Amino acid sequence: MDRQADITAMRRAVELAARGLGATSPNPVVGCVVTDASGHVVGEGWHQRAGGPHAEIHALRAAGVLARGGTAYVTLEPCNHTGRTGPCAQALIEAGVRRVVYAVADPNPRATGGADTLRAAGTEVERGLLEDAAEAGNLPWLTAVRTGRPFVRWKYAATLDGRIAAADGTSRWISSAASRADVHRLRAEADAVVVGSGTARADDPHLAVRGVEGAVQPLRVVVDTEATAVRPGARVLDDAAPTLIAVAEDADTPLADVVRLPRAAGGGLSVPALLDALHARGVRSVLLEGGPTLAGAFLAAGAVDQVVGYLAPVLLGAGPTALADAGITTLTEALRLDITETAALGPDLRITATIQGA
């Protein structure tokens, strides 16, 4: 067994899986590489859209009869159930694949068990190759399955001294064109983009994806507790993408497409109730683009899984900061972060981090 060949094939499967980001929800992103009995790649595939063939099916179709006696490398344990498509474990067995190597076990109780089915049919099965890389590539979906709520990525852009706008409220543009283009990539990967009433009033944001070829437009969500920030004619209400306005249960609004939610004890809407409502609509990943108040509410609720900060080499010295009250009163309560990536985007620095212990 050539271990380096195994690693190379699985690394390719992880790359293929990433091609489905933003298009497969509420399903995971999955990549698959099939090699023949001599170890040559004969088929590749990825899950391209919800309801369509899974990665293994695409790869097996490409491989044809050459899959018999070969190996399938899959980023997620092959599914074992029939939904809108058939079970991939059975498809691999019928194709005569001798060995299946998968990276991450499927935590979905409806789909798990594929590995056991394969072993029962005499297929050699191996788990865990490049597990960390595959897990990172599928983090939103895995988080949603494990927690029962959407994965939340909080994105903000700030000056080096932490300001998101000047004292007079001007904020265009703190970050560079390269950073702003990268935000559209994050939108394209998300199922929903969420902002609050402050952002809606100040910016009249559009929130749709621009400049990303083939992007599936995310659901645009405005948290407008009192139903006063989004009025008929707002840019977010055009037909470029679907939109949902979240308002309090007792709010009076002329808008039709709203979700009414309970108020939080400290003001605003209940963040858990909002996430439950989005999850029920098939949303598995959220890009939180709201201002400091909404970000503080999400953090106080323990509902932020990843932070992406774009830091511009700019100093303002005054103006609003990126984060408002998050329920932290002393340094010992501070949310400590683990930085997972840093990248230069034009003159800016993008920092990606997760919350320790989350």
Short mmCIF file of C-alpha atoms in Angstrom, two decimals:
data_model
loop_
_atom_site.label_atom_id
_atom_site.label_comp_id
_atom_site.label_asym_id
_atom_site.label_seq_id
_atom_site.Cartn_x
_atom_site.Cartn_y
_atom_site.Cartn_z
CA MET A 1 0.00 0.00 0.00
CA ASP A 2 1.47 3.34 -1.09
CA ARG A 3 0.72 5.75 1.76
CA GLN A 4 1.85 8.82 -0.14
CA ALA A 5 -0.46 7.92 -3.01
CA ASP A 6 -3.31 7.64 -0.49
CA ILE A 7 -2.52 11.11 0.88
CA THR A 8 -2.28 12.63 -2.60
CA ALA A 9 -5.64 11.18 -3.62
CA MET A 10 -7.38 12.32 -0.44
CA ARG A 11 -5.87 15.79 -0.72
CA ARG A 12 -7.37 15.98 -4.20
CA ALA A 13 -10.74 14.86 -2.82
CA VAL A 14 -10.62 17.70 -0.26
CA GLU A 15 -9.91 20.16 -3.08
CA LEU A 16 -12.84 18.80 -5.09
CA ALA A 17 -15.19 19.07 -2.11
CA ALA A 18 -14.50 22.81 -1.84
CA ARG A 19 -16.02 23.33 -5.29
CA GLY A 20 -19.45 22.69 -3.80
CA LEU A 21 -19.25 25.38 -1.10
CA GLY A 22 -22.41 27.46 -1.06
CA ALA A 23 -24.35 25.19 -3.42
CA THR A 24 -25.12 21.98 -1.51
CA SER A 25 -27.02 23.08 1.60
CA PRO A 26 -28.58 21.52 3.56
CA ASN A 27 -26.23 18.74 2.46
CA PRO A 28 -22.47 18.63 3.11
CA VAL A 29 -19.70 19.35 0.65
CA VAL A 30 -18.01 16.09 -0.35
CA GLY A 31 -15.23 15.15 -2.74
CA CYS A 32 -14.32 11.73 -4.12
CA VAL A 33 -11.42 10.28 -6.11
CA VAL A 34 -11.50 6.74 -7.54
CA THR A 35 -8.36 4.87 -8.56
CA ASP A 36 -8.20 1.62 -10.49
CA ALA A 37 -6.62 -1.61 -9.26
CA SER A 38 -3.15 -0.35 -10.18
CA GLY A 39 -3.57 2.96 -8.37
CA HIS A 40 -4.21 5.28 -11.33
CA VAL A 41 -6.90 7.95 -10.96
CA VAL A 42 -9.87 7.01 -13.16
CA GLY A 43 -12.69 9.09 -11.69
CA GLU A 44 -13.27 12.30 -9.76
CA GLY A 45 -16.41 13.96 -8.45
CA TRP A 46 -17.89 16.31 -5.92
CA HIS A 47 -21.36 17.01 -4.59
CA GLN A 48 -22.47 19.85 -6.82
CA ARG A 49 -25.95 20.74 -5.57
CA ALA A 50 -28.57 19.56 -3.09
CA GLY A 51 -30.75 16.89 -4.61
CA GLY A 52 -28.15 16.02 -7.23
CA PRO A 53 -25.82 13.00 -7.36
CA HIS A 54 -23.37 12.68 -4.51
CA ALA A 55 -19.61 12.90 -5.02
CA GLU A 56 -19.17 9.13 -5.12
CA ILE A 57 -21.74 8.76 -7.90
CA HIS A 58 -20.05 11.38 -10.07
CA ALA A 59 -16.66 9.70 -9.54
CA LEU A 60 -17.98 6.19 -10.19
CA ARG A 61 -19.69 7.31 -13.40
CA ALA A 62 -16.42 8.81 -14.60
CA ALA A 63 -14.51 5.65 -13.69
CA GLY A 64 -16.96 3.16 -15.22
CA VAL A 65 -15.76 -0.45 -15.18
CA LEU A 66 -12.26 0.70 -14.15
CA ALA A 67 -13.54 1.21 -10.59
CA ARG A 68 -13.76 -2.56 -10.08
CA GLY A 69 -10.96 -3.68 -7.77
CA GLY A 70 -9.93 -0.09 -7.13
CA THR A 71 -10.02 2.37 -4.25
CA ALA A 72 -12.42 5.22 -3.50
CA TYR A 73 -11.16 8.19 -1.45
CA VAL A 74 -14.03 10.18 0.07
CA THR A 75 -13.90 13.19 2.39
CA LEU A 76 -17.01 12.06 4.31
CA GLU A 77 -18.19 8.56 5.22
CA PRO A 78 -20.35 7.28 2.34
CA CYS A 79 -24.03 7.67 3.17
CA ASN A 80 -26.15 4.68 4.05
CA HIS A 81 -29.68 5.95 3.46
CA THR A 82 -32.02 6.72 0.60
CA GLY A 83 -33.14 10.34 0.39
CA ARG A 84 -33.39 12.30 -2.82
CA THR A 85 -30.56 10.04 -3.99
CA GLY A 86 -29.65 6.44 -3.21
CA PRO A 87 -27.11 5.21 -0.65
CA CYS A 88 -23.53 5.75 -1.80
CA ALA A 89 -22.24 2.78 0.23
CA GLN A 90 -24.37 0.44 -1.89
CA ALA A 91 -23.25 2.17 -5.11
CA LEU A 92 -19.60 1.56 -4.18
CA ILE A 93 -20.33 -2.09 -3.46
CA GLU A 94 -22.13 -2.57 -6.77
CA ALA A 95 -19.26 -0.91 -8.63
CA GLY A 96 -16.89 -3.53 -7.22
CA VAL A 97 -14.64 -1.08 -5.37
CA ARG A 98 -12.23 -3.13 -3.26
CA ARG A 99 -11.22 -0.45 -0.75
CA VAL A 100 -12.78 2.74 0.61
CA VAL A 101 -10.79 5.37 2.46
CA TYR A 102 -12.79 8.17 4.08
CA ALA A 103 -11.67 11.15 6.15
CA VAL A 104 -14.55 12.09 8.49
CA ALA A 105 -17.27 9.94 10.01
CA ASP A 106 -20.79 11.10 9.16
CA PRO A 107 -22.43 12.52 12.34
CA ASN A 108 -25.88 12.59 10.73
CA PRO A 109 -27.85 9.78 12.39
CA ARG A 110 -29.97 9.36 9.25
CA ALA A 111 -26.97 8.78 6.99
CA THR A 112 -24.36 7.09 9.17
CA GLY A 113 -23.51 3.41 8.94
CA GLY A 114 -22.03 3.41 5.46
CA ALA A 115 -18.71 2.09 6.70
CA ASP A 116 -20.39 -0.86 8.43
CA THR A 117 -22.38 -1.68 5.30
CA LEU A 118 -19.20 -1.64 3.22
CA ARG A 119 -17.34 -3.91 5.66
CA ALA A 120 -20.27 -6.34 5.78
CA ALA A 121 -20.00 -6.64 1.99
CA GLY A 122 -16.28 -7.47 2.23
CA THR A 123 -14.97 -4.04 1.29
CA GLU A 124 -11.79 -2.91 3.01
CA VAL A 125 -12.51 0.34 4.88
CA GLU A 126 -10.15 2.89 6.41
CA ARG A 127 -11.13 6.01 8.34
CA GLY A 128 -9.30 9.23 9.30
CA LEU A 129 -6.90 10.03 6.45
CA LEU A 130 -6.47 13.85 6.33
CA GLU A 131 -9.35 14.11 8.80
CA ASP A 132 -8.39 17.62 9.99
CA ALA A 133 -8.29 19.03 6.45
CA ALA A 134 -11.59 17.44 5.49
CA GLU A 135 -13.19 18.56 8.75
CA ALA A 136 -12.06 22.15 8.18
CA GLY A 137 -13.47 22.13 4.65
CA ASN A 138 -16.85 20.89 5.87
CA LEU A 139 -16.92 22.79 9.17
CA PRO A 140 -20.22 24.67 8.62
CA TRP A 141 -22.24 21.54 7.84
CA LEU A 142 -20.58 19.45 10.54
CA THR A 143 -21.21 22.18 13.12
CA ALA A 144 -24.87 22.44 12.11
CA VAL A 145 -25.39 18.69 12.43
CA ARG A 146 -23.60 18.47 15.78
CA THR A 147 -25.22 21.52 17.38
CA GLY A 148 -28.64 21.58 15.72
CA ARG A 149 -28.23 25.23 14.70
CA PRO A 150 -26.50 26.95 11.77
CA PHE A 151 -22.76 27.51 11.82
CA VAL A 152 -22.10 31.23 12.39
CA ARG A 153 -19.12 33.08 10.93
CA TRP A 154 -18.81 36.67 12.19
CA LYS A 155 -17.09 38.94 9.68
CA TYR A 156 -16.03 42.52 10.29
CA ALA A 157 -13.65 45.07 8.80
CA ALA A 158 -11.81 47.50 11.06
CA THR A 159 -8.87 49.83 11.29
CA LEU A 160 -5.74 48.68 13.10
CA ASP A 161 -7.03 50.43 16.23
CA GLY A 162 -10.33 48.57 16.05
CA ARG A 163 -12.66 51.18 14.58
CA ILE A 164 -15.33 50.29 12.05
CA ALA A 165 -16.15 53.90 11.19
CA ALA A 166 -14.92 57.41 11.89
CA ALA A 167 -16.41 59.66 14.56
CA ASP A 168 -18.79 61.17 11.99
CA GLY A 169 -20.02 57.71 10.95
CA THR A 170 -18.21 57.49 7.60
CA SER A 171 -16.89 54.01 6.86
CA ARG A 172 -16.47 53.67 3.09
CA TRP A 173 -14.02 52.36 2.57
CA ILE A 174 -11.95 51.20 5.53
CA SER A 175 -10.95 47.93 3.89
CA SER A 176 -9.41 47.48 0.46
CA ALA A 177 -11.04 46.34 -2.76
CA ALA A 178 -9.33 42.97 -2.32
CA SER A 179 -10.91 42.51 1.11
CA ARG A 180 -14.33 43.54 -0.14
CA ALA A 181 -14.09 41.02 -2.98
CA ASP A 182 -13.17 38.35 -0.45
CA VAL A 183 -16.31 39.15 1.55
CA HIS A 184 -18.36 38.31 -1.54
CA ARG A 185 -16.63 34.92 -1.58
CA LEU A 186 -17.73 34.40 2.03
CA ARG A 187 -21.28 35.41 1.11
CA ALA A 188 -21.27 32.92 -1.76
CA GLU A 189 -20.25 30.15 0.65
CA ALA A 190 -23.00 30.98 3.16
CA ASP A 191 -26.66 30.00 3.17
CA ALA A 192 -27.68 33.28 4.82
CA VAL A 193 -26.20 36.75 5.38
CA VAL A 194 -27.42 38.48 8.54
CA VAL A 195 -27.33 42.17 9.50
CA GLY A 196 -29.11 44.25 12.11
CA SER A 197 -31.32 47.30 12.05
CA GLY A 198 -28.40 49.68 12.62
CA THR A 199 -26.65 48.49 9.48
CA ALA A 200 -29.93 48.58 7.55
CA ARG A 201 -30.52 52.22 8.52
CA ALA A 202 -26.98 53.44 8.02
CA ASP A 203 -26.06 51.65 4.80
CA ASP A 204 -29.24 50.42 3.09
CA PRO A 205 -27.17 47.31 2.23
CA HIS A 206 -27.87 45.07 -0.73
CA LEU A 207 -26.22 41.94 0.73
CA ALA A 208 -26.31 39.94 -2.53
CA VAL A 209 -23.22 38.26 -3.95
CA ARG A 210 -21.39 40.09 -6.71
CA GLY A 211 -18.39 39.06 -8.77
CA VAL A 212 -18.51 35.33 -7.96
CA GLU A 213 -19.29 33.25 -11.03
CA GLY A 214 -22.03 30.67 -10.56
CA ALA A 215 -22.80 31.77 -7.00
CA VAL A 216 -26.03 30.65 -5.38
CA GLN A 217 -27.45 33.77 -3.74
CA PRO A 218 -27.78 33.43 0.04
CA LEU A 219 -30.89 34.33 2.01
CA ARG A 220 -30.62 37.98 3.08
CA VAL A 221 -31.73 38.41 6.69
CA VAL A 222 -32.28 41.70 8.51
CA VAL A 223 -32.85 41.61 12.26
CA ASP A 224 -35.29 44.53 12.61
CA THR A 225 -36.81 44.08 16.05
CA GLU A 226 -39.20 47.04 15.97
CA ALA A 227 -39.86 46.78 12.21
CA THR A 228 -38.68 50.34 11.63
CA ALA A 229 -35.41 49.95 9.70
CA VAL A 230 -36.53 48.16 6.53
CA ARG A 231 -39.19 50.02 4.59
CA PRO A 232 -40.70 49.34 1.16
CA GLY A 233 -38.13 50.22 -1.49
CA ALA A 234 -35.09 49.15 0.55
CA ARG A 235 -32.34 47.62 -1.59
CA VAL A 236 -32.49 44.39 0.35
CA LEU A 237 -36.07 43.88 -0.86
CA ASP A 238 -35.23 43.67 -4.56
CA ASP A 239 -35.36 40.40 -6.48
CA ALA A 240 -31.58 39.80 -6.64
CA ALA A 241 -31.82 37.28 -3.79
CA PRO A 242 -34.39 36.01 -1.30
CA THR A 243 -34.93 38.13 1.81
CA LEU A 244 -36.31 37.53 5.30
CA ILE A 245 -36.98 40.25 7.86
CA ALA A 246 -36.92 39.15 11.52
CA VAL A 247 -39.18 41.24 13.77
CA ALA A 248 -40.56 41.03 17.29
CA GLU A 249 -43.78 39.11 17.79
CA ASP A 250 -45.66 42.31 18.62
CA ALA A 251 -44.11 44.53 15.92
CA ASP A 252 -46.31 46.24 13.36
CA THR A 253 -44.95 45.94 9.82
CA PRO A 254 -46.30 46.39 6.29
CA LEU A 255 -43.87 43.79 4.94
CA ALA A 256 -45.16 40.36 4.01
CA ASP A 257 -42.09 38.09 4.21
CA VAL A 258 -41.23 38.35 7.89
CA VAL A 259 -40.55 35.93 10.73
CA ARG A 260 -41.85 36.92 14.14
CA LEU A 261 -39.59 35.99 17.05
CA PRO A 262 -39.59 36.45 20.83
CA ARG A 263 -37.66 39.31 22.33
CA ALA A 264 -34.48 38.68 24.28
CA ALA A 265 -34.44 39.57 27.98
CA GLY A 266 -31.84 42.30 27.47
CA GLY A 267 -33.42 43.77 24.33
CA GLY A 268 -33.46 42.85 20.68
CA LEU A 269 -34.56 39.47 19.40
CA SER A 270 -33.70 36.07 20.82
CA VAL A 271 -30.62 34.86 18.96
CA PRO A 272 -31.37 31.15 19.60
CA ALA A 273 -34.90 31.66 18.27
CA LEU A 274 -33.53 33.35 15.15
CA LEU A 275 -31.08 30.53 14.51
CA ASP A 276 -33.82 27.93 15.07
CA ALA A 277 -36.00 29.70 12.53
CA LEU A 278 -33.19 29.79 9.98
CA HIS A 279 -32.30 26.14 10.59
CA ALA A 280 -35.92 25.19 9.96
CA ARG A 281 -35.61 26.93 6.57
CA GLY A 282 -32.63 24.76 5.60
CA VAL A 283 -29.96 27.30 6.54
CA ARG A 284 -26.83 25.52 7.74
CA SER A 285 -24.30 28.39 7.59
CA VAL A 286 -24.65 32.07 8.45
CA LEU A 287 -22.38 34.97 7.61
CA LEU A 288 -22.95 37.55 10.32
CA GLU A 289 -22.21 40.97 8.85
CA GLY A 290 -24.13 43.02 11.39
CA GLY A 291 -22.70 45.88 13.40
CA PRO A 292 -21.28 45.83 16.93
CA THR A 293 -24.61 45.47 18.73
CA LEU A 294 -25.75 42.40 16.81
CA ALA A 295 -22.27 40.85 17.02
CA GLY A 296 -22.32 41.35 20.78
CA ALA A 297 -25.71 39.67 21.04
CA PHE A 298 -24.52 36.63 19.07
CA LEU A 299 -21.35 36.33 21.14
CA ALA A 300 -23.26 36.71 24.39
CA ALA A 301 -25.54 33.89 23.25
CA GLY A 302 -22.54 31.64 22.53
CA ALA A 303 -23.57 31.54 18.89
CA VAL A 304 -20.36 32.50 17.05
CA ASP A 305 -18.22 29.65 15.73
CA GLN A 306 -15.65 31.53 13.67
CA VAL A 307 -14.39 35.11 13.46
CA VAL A 308 -13.00 36.63 10.26
CA GLY A 309 -11.52 40.08 10.77
CA TYR A 310 -10.18 42.29 7.98
CA LEU A 311 -7.69 44.72 9.50
CA ALA A 312 -6.74 47.77 7.44
CA PRO A 313 -3.48 49.70 8.04
CA VAL A 314 -5.48 52.76 9.10
CA LEU A 315 -5.75 54.66 12.40
CA LEU A 316 -8.80 56.71 13.40
CA GLY A 317 -8.53 57.09 17.16
CA ALA A 318 -12.28 57.66 17.56
CA GLY A 319 -15.50 56.15 16.27
CA PRO A 320 -17.48 52.96 16.91
CA THR A 321 -15.61 49.75 17.66
CA ALA A 322 -16.19 46.38 16.01
CA LEU A 323 -17.85 44.83 19.06
CA ALA A 324 -20.35 46.22 21.58
CA ASP A 325 -21.49 44.63 24.84
CA ALA A 326 -21.11 40.86 24.71
CA GLY A 327 -21.88 40.24 28.37
CA ILE A 328 -18.21 40.34 29.39
CA THR A 329 -17.50 42.36 32.53
CA THR A 330 -14.01 41.27 33.56
CA LEU A 331 -10.84 40.06 31.86
CA THR A 332 -11.26 36.53 33.17
CA GLU A 333 -14.48 36.28 31.12
CA ALA A 334 -12.77 37.35 27.90
CA LEU A 335 -13.33 35.13 24.88
CA ARG A 336 -9.91 33.88 23.85
CA LEU A 337 -9.35 32.98 20.21
CA ASP A 338 -7.26 30.41 18.37
CA ILE A 339 -5.98 31.88 15.11
CA THR A 340 -6.31 29.34 12.33
CA GLU A 341 -5.19 31.45 9.37
CA THR A 342 -3.68 34.79 8.46
CA ALA A 343 -3.55 36.14 4.91
CA ALA A 344 -2.58 39.38 3.21
CA LEU A 345 -5.27 40.86 0.96
CA GLY A 346 -3.89 43.91 -0.79
CA PRO A 347 -2.78 46.21 2.05
CA ASP A 348 -5.07 44.48 4.57
CA LEU A 349 -4.60 41.52 6.87
CA ARG A 350 -7.32 38.87 7.14
CA ILE A 351 -7.33 36.95 10.41
CA THR A 352 -9.48 33.84 10.81
CA ALA A 353 -9.98 32.45 14.31
CA THR A 354 -12.17 30.18 16.37
CA ILE A 355 -13.26 30.69 19.97
CA GLN A 356 -11.33 28.57 22.44
CA GLY A 357 -13.48 25.87 23.95
CA ALA A 358 -16.33 26.37 21.52
#
